[in-house]
Coordinates of C-alpha atoms in Angstrom, one line a residue:
M286 CA 148.5 -35.5 -85.8
Q287 CA 147.6 -31.9 -86.5
V288 CA 146.6 -30.7 -90.0
E289 CA 147.2 -27.1 -91.1
N290 CA 146.6 -25.7 -94.6
H291 CA 143.4 -27.8 -94.7
E292 CA 141.5 -25.3 -96.9
I293 CA 138.6 -25.0 -94.4
D294 CA 137.5 -21.4 -94.1
T295 CA 139.2 -20.1 -90.9
Q296 CA 136.6 -17.4 -90.3
L297 CA 134.0 -20.1 -90.5
M298 CA 135.9 -22.2 -87.9
G299 CA 136.1 -19.1 -85.6
K300 CA 132.3 -18.5 -86.0
V301 CA 131.5 -22.1 -85.1
K302 CA 133.5 -21.8 -81.8
Q303 CA 131.9 -18.4 -81.1
L304 CA 128.4 -19.7 -81.6
I305 CA 128.9 -22.9 -79.6
N306 CA 130.4 -20.9 -76.7
A307 CA 127.4 -18.6 -76.8
Y308 CA 125.0 -21.6 -76.9
Y309 CA 126.7 -23.0 -73.8
E310 CA 126.6 -19.8 -71.9
E311 CA 122.9 -19.2 -72.7
N312 CA 121.5 -22.8 -72.4
L313 CA 123.9 -25.2 -70.6
K314 CA 126.2 -23.4 -68.1
E315 CA 123.8 -22.7 -65.3
S316 CA 122.2 -26.1 -65.4
F317 CA 125.6 -27.8 -65.4
Y318 CA 126.7 -26.1 -62.2
Q319 CA 123.4 -27.1 -60.6
S320 CA 123.7 -30.7 -61.8
E321 CA 124.4 -33.8 -59.8
I322 CA 127.9 -33.9 -61.2
A323 CA 128.7 -30.5 -59.7
K324 CA 127.0 -31.3 -56.4
R325 CA 129.1 -34.5 -56.0
L326 CA 132.3 -32.6 -56.6
E327 CA 131.3 -29.9 -54.2
K328 CA 130.6 -32.5 -51.5
Q329 CA 133.9 -34.3 -52.5
Q330 CA 131.9 -37.5 -53.0
N331 CA 133.2 -40.3 -55.2
T332 CA 133.8 -38.8 -58.7
S333 CA 135.6 -41.8 -60.4
D334 CA 132.5 -42.6 -62.5
I335 CA 131.6 -39.1 -63.8
D336 CA 133.0 -36.7 -66.4
W337 CA 133.3 -32.9 -65.8
E338 CA 131.7 -32.0 -69.2
S339 CA 128.6 -30.5 -70.7
T340 CA 127.9 -32.1 -74.0
F341 CA 125.4 -32.8 -76.8
F342 CA 125.7 -34.7 -80.1
I343 CA 124.8 -33.6 -83.6
W344 CA 124.2 -36.1 -86.4
H345 CA 125.0 -34.9 -89.9
R346 CA 125.1 -37.9 -92.2
P347 CA 123.2 -39.9 -93.4
T348 CA 120.5 -37.8 -91.8
S349 CA 120.7 -34.7 -89.6
N350 CA 119.1 -34.0 -86.2
I351 CA 120.5 -30.5 -85.7
N352 CA 117.1 -28.9 -85.9
E353 CA 115.8 -31.1 -83.1
I354 CA 118.3 -29.7 -80.5
S355 CA 116.7 -27.5 -77.9
N356 CA 117.0 -23.8 -78.4
I357 CA 119.5 -24.0 -81.2
S358 CA 119.5 -21.0 -83.5
Q359 CA 119.2 -21.0 -87.2
E360 CA 122.5 -19.2 -87.4
L361 CA 124.2 -22.0 -85.5
C362 CA 122.5 -24.6 -87.6
Q363 CA 123.5 -23.0 -90.9
T364 CA 127.1 -22.3 -89.7
M365 CA 127.5 -25.8 -88.5
D366 CA 126.2 -27.3 -91.8
E367 CA 128.6 -25.1 -93.8
Y368 CA 131.6 -26.2 -91.6
I369 CA 130.7 -29.9 -91.8
A370 CA 130.5 -29.7 -95.6
Q371 CA 134.0 -28.4 -95.7
L372 CA 135.3 -30.7 -93.0
L373 CA 133.9 -33.7 -94.7
K374 CA 136.2 -33.0 -97.7
L375 CA 139.1 -33.1 -95.3
G376 CA 137.9 -36.4 -93.7
E377 CA 137.5 -38.0 -97.1
K378 CA 141.0 -36.8 -98.2
L379 CA 142.5 -38.2 -95.1
S380 CA 140.7 -41.5 -95.6
E381 CA 142.2 -41.7 -99.1
L382 CA 145.7 -40.9 -97.9
M383 CA 145.5 -43.4 -95.0
S384 CA 144.2 -46.1 -97.4
E385 CA 147.0 -45.5 -99.9
N386 CA 149.6 -45.5 -97.0
L387 CA 148.3 -49.0 -96.1
G388 CA 148.9 -50.1 -99.7
L389 CA 145.1 -50.2 -100.4
E390 CA 142.9 -48.6 -103.0
K391 CA 142.4 -45.0 -102.0
D392 CA 138.6 -45.4 -101.5
Y393 CA 139.0 -48.6 -99.4
I394 CA 138.2 -47.0 -96.0
K395 CA 135.3 -45.0 -97.4
K396 CA 133.8 -48.1 -99.0
A397 CA 134.4 -50.1 -95.9
F398 CA 132.6 -47.4 -93.8
S399 CA 129.7 -47.1 -96.3
G400 CA 128.0 -50.4 -95.6
N401 CA 124.9 -50.6 -97.8
G402 CA 125.8 -47.4 -99.5
E403 CA 124.4 -44.8 -97.0
G404 CA 127.6 -44.2 -95.2
P405 CA 130.0 -43.1 -94.0
A406 CA 128.2 -41.8 -90.9
V407 CA 129.2 -38.3 -89.7
G408 CA 128.4 -36.8 -86.4
T409 CA 129.8 -34.2 -84.0
K410 CA 130.2 -34.3 -80.2
V411 CA 130.1 -30.8 -79.0
A412 CA 131.6 -30.5 -75.5
K413 CA 132.5 -27.8 -73.0
Y414 CA 134.7 -28.7 -70.1
P415 CA 133.6 -26.0 -67.6
Q416 CA 136.0 -24.2 -65.3
C417 CA 136.5 -26.6 -62.4
P418 CA 137.1 -25.6 -58.8
R419 CA 138.7 -29.0 -57.8
P420 CA 140.4 -30.4 -61.0
E421 CA 142.5 -32.8 -58.9
L422 CA 139.3 -34.7 -57.9
V423 CA 137.7 -35.4 -61.3
R424 CA 138.4 -36.0 -65.0
G425 CA 137.0 -33.8 -67.7
L426 CA 136.6 -37.1 -69.7
R427 CA 137.8 -40.4 -68.4
E428 CA 140.4 -42.5 -70.1
H429 CA 139.1 -44.2 -73.3
T430 CA 139.7 -44.9 -76.9
D431 CA 137.2 -43.7 -79.6
A432 CA 134.9 -46.4 -81.0
G433 CA 134.7 -45.1 -84.5
G434 CA 136.9 -44.2 -87.5
I435 CA 138.6 -40.9 -88.1
I436 CA 138.1 -38.1 -85.6
L437 CA 138.6 -34.4 -86.6
L438 CA 138.9 -32.1 -83.6
L439 CA 138.4 -28.4 -83.6
Q440 CA 139.5 -27.5 -80.1
D441 CA 140.2 -24.6 -77.8
D442 CA 143.1 -22.3 -78.8
K443 CA 143.8 -21.2 -75.2
V444 CA 142.7 -23.7 -72.5
P445 CA 144.6 -27.1 -72.4
G446 CA 143.3 -30.4 -71.2
L447 CA 143.6 -33.1 -73.9
E448 CA 146.2 -35.9 -73.1
F449 CA 147.2 -39.0 -74.9
F450 CA 148.9 -42.1 -73.4
K451 CA 152.1 -42.9 -75.2
D452 CA 155.1 -45.0 -74.2
G453 CA 153.8 -45.5 -70.7
K454 CA 153.2 -41.8 -69.9
W455 CA 150.6 -39.1 -70.5
V456 CA 151.4 -36.6 -73.1
E457 CA 149.7 -33.2 -73.1
I458 CA 148.3 -32.0 -76.4
P459 CA 148.6 -28.2 -76.4
P460 CA 145.7 -26.0 -77.5
S461 CA 145.4 -25.8 -81.3
K462 CA 147.0 -22.7 -82.9
N463 CA 146.7 -21.5 -86.5
N464 CA 143.2 -23.1 -86.8
A465 CA 144.8 -26.6 -86.9
I466 CA 142.6 -29.6 -86.9
F467 CA 143.7 -32.3 -84.5
V468 CA 143.2 -35.8 -86.0
N469 CA 142.8 -39.1 -84.0
T470 CA 142.0 -42.6 -85.2
G471 CA 139.4 -44.9 -83.6
D472 CA 139.0 -48.6 -82.9
Q473 CA 137.5 -49.3 -86.4
V474 CA 140.6 -48.0 -88.2
E475 CA 142.7 -50.2 -85.9
V476 CA 140.7 -53.2 -86.9
L477 CA 140.5 -52.4 -90.6
S478 CA 144.3 -51.7 -90.7
N479 CA 145.1 -54.9 -88.8
G480 CA 146.7 -52.9 -86.1
L481 CA 149.0 -50.7 -88.3
Y482 CA 147.0 -47.7 -87.2
R483 CA 146.2 -47.7 -83.5
S484 CA 143.4 -46.1 -81.5
V485 CA 145.2 -44.5 -78.6
V486 CA 143.9 -44.1 -75.0
H487 CA 143.3 -40.5 -74.2
R488 CA 141.5 -38.3 -71.6
V489 CA 140.6 -34.7 -70.8
M490 CA 141.8 -33.0 -67.7
P491 CA 139.7 -30.1 -66.3
D492 CA 141.1 -26.7 -65.6
N493 CA 140.5 -24.3 -62.8
N494 CA 141.5 -21.2 -64.8
G495 CA 139.0 -21.5 -67.7
S496 CA 136.5 -23.5 -69.8
R497 CA 137.7 -25.6 -72.8
I498 CA 135.7 -26.1 -76.0
S499 CA 135.9 -29.3 -78.0
I500 CA 134.1 -29.9 -81.3
A501 CA 135.0 -33.5 -82.3
T502 CA 133.6 -34.7 -85.7
F503 CA 133.5 -38.4 -86.3
Y504 CA 133.9 -39.9 -89.8
N505 CA 132.6 -43.3 -88.9
P506 CA 131.2 -46.5 -90.4
I507 CA 127.5 -46.6 -91.0
G508 CA 125.7 -48.9 -88.5
D509 CA 125.4 -51.9 -90.8
A510 CA 129.0 -51.7 -92.1
I511 CA 130.8 -55.0 -91.6
I512 CA 134.3 -54.2 -90.3
S513 CA 137.2 -56.6 -90.6
P514 CA 140.9 -56.3 -91.4
A515 CA 141.6 -55.6 -95.1
P516 CA 142.6 -59.0 -96.6
K517 CA 145.7 -57.5 -98.2
L518 CA 147.0 -56.6 -94.7
L519 CA 146.6 -60.1 -93.2
Y520 CA 149.5 -62.6 -92.9
P521 CA 148.9 -65.9 -94.6
S522 CA 147.6 -68.7 -92.4
N523 CA 146.9 -72.4 -92.3
F524 CA 149.6 -73.3 -94.8
R525 CA 152.0 -76.2 -94.7
Y526 CA 155.6 -75.2 -93.8
G527 CA 156.9 -77.5 -96.5
D528 CA 155.0 -75.5 -99.1
Y529 CA 156.5 -72.3 -97.7
L530 CA 160.0 -73.8 -97.9
K531 CA 159.5 -74.8 -101.5
L532 CA 158.5 -71.3 -102.4
Y533 CA 161.3 -69.8 -100.3
G534 CA 163.9 -71.8 -102.2
S535 CA 163.1 -69.9 -105.4
T536 CA 162.4 -66.5 -103.9
K537 CA 164.9 -66.4 -101.0
F538 CA 166.7 -63.3 -102.3
G539 CA 163.5 -61.4 -103.2
E540 CA 161.2 -59.4 -101.0
K541 CA 159.2 -61.4 -98.5
A542 CA 155.8 -59.5 -99.1
P543 CA 155.2 -61.1 -102.5
R544 CA 156.1 -64.5 -100.9
F545 CA 153.5 -64.0 -98.2
E546 CA 150.9 -62.9 -100.8
S547 CA 151.6 -66.1 -102.8
M548 CA 151.1 -68.2 -99.7
K549 CA 147.6 -66.6 -99.2
N550 CA 146.7 -68.1 -102.6
M551 CA 147.7 -71.6 -101.6
I552 CA 145.5 -74.2 -100.0
N553 CA 147.2 -77.5 -99.2
G554 CA 149.9 -76.7 -101.6
H555 CA 147.7 -75.9 -104.6
K556 CA 147.4 -72.4 -106.0
I557 CA 143.9 -70.9 -106.2
I558 CA 143.1 -70.0 -109.8
P559 CA 141.0 -66.8 -109.8
A560 CA 137.6 -67.1 -111.5

């Protein structure tokens, strides 16, 4: 989905993209076109195992590594920190809305991602998909799902490339207008929601008319977080059918969800009495 009216400073968003583009031009562009990736494409060698992207990763939470990135300016560090502080509020709001939409407590996802209390983990993959002379021969980024939680993407407003696989076909995601944030869910949200939210296969296609910027921030579980489906979202299991029929007889014309919940509280036909 795309989120507008997110209350993130739009001038700040524009400055982030401007400074990232400048960093790429000054520090990464020349080395990318001299890289083994570019040479393999030029020679039309096998490109099925490479991605046409120039990228680096910034950790923000629980600790930051932004000052360790080569040649990064203080202006970019400060601007990125300000942007992430605002973006994190959106990520937490979305996690609350998604939790409530699942029928869970609104802080359920945040708590599940927090592990021993240090999380959630927050990091940003900064990527440029350089202008490509032979886009038909290579992927900008090969088909995959995201490993983590909630992904908040600030992407190019002119150059396309992002595609999602839906109903057996690839769907192009247009460049983001009006400073919209594109939101995707990762594998851990699919597990936690017991499949009600899905992590979707997606890819990036290169373009021969321009370079595309992608600033993807991940609102993820901390490394030691134990991820499992929320118990409230699981179907009952290992019950005797006879017990279910007995319950069904007195609740047939009611909603089935409370009946399923009652079955979770039964073991061998006996209700569990909470401590």
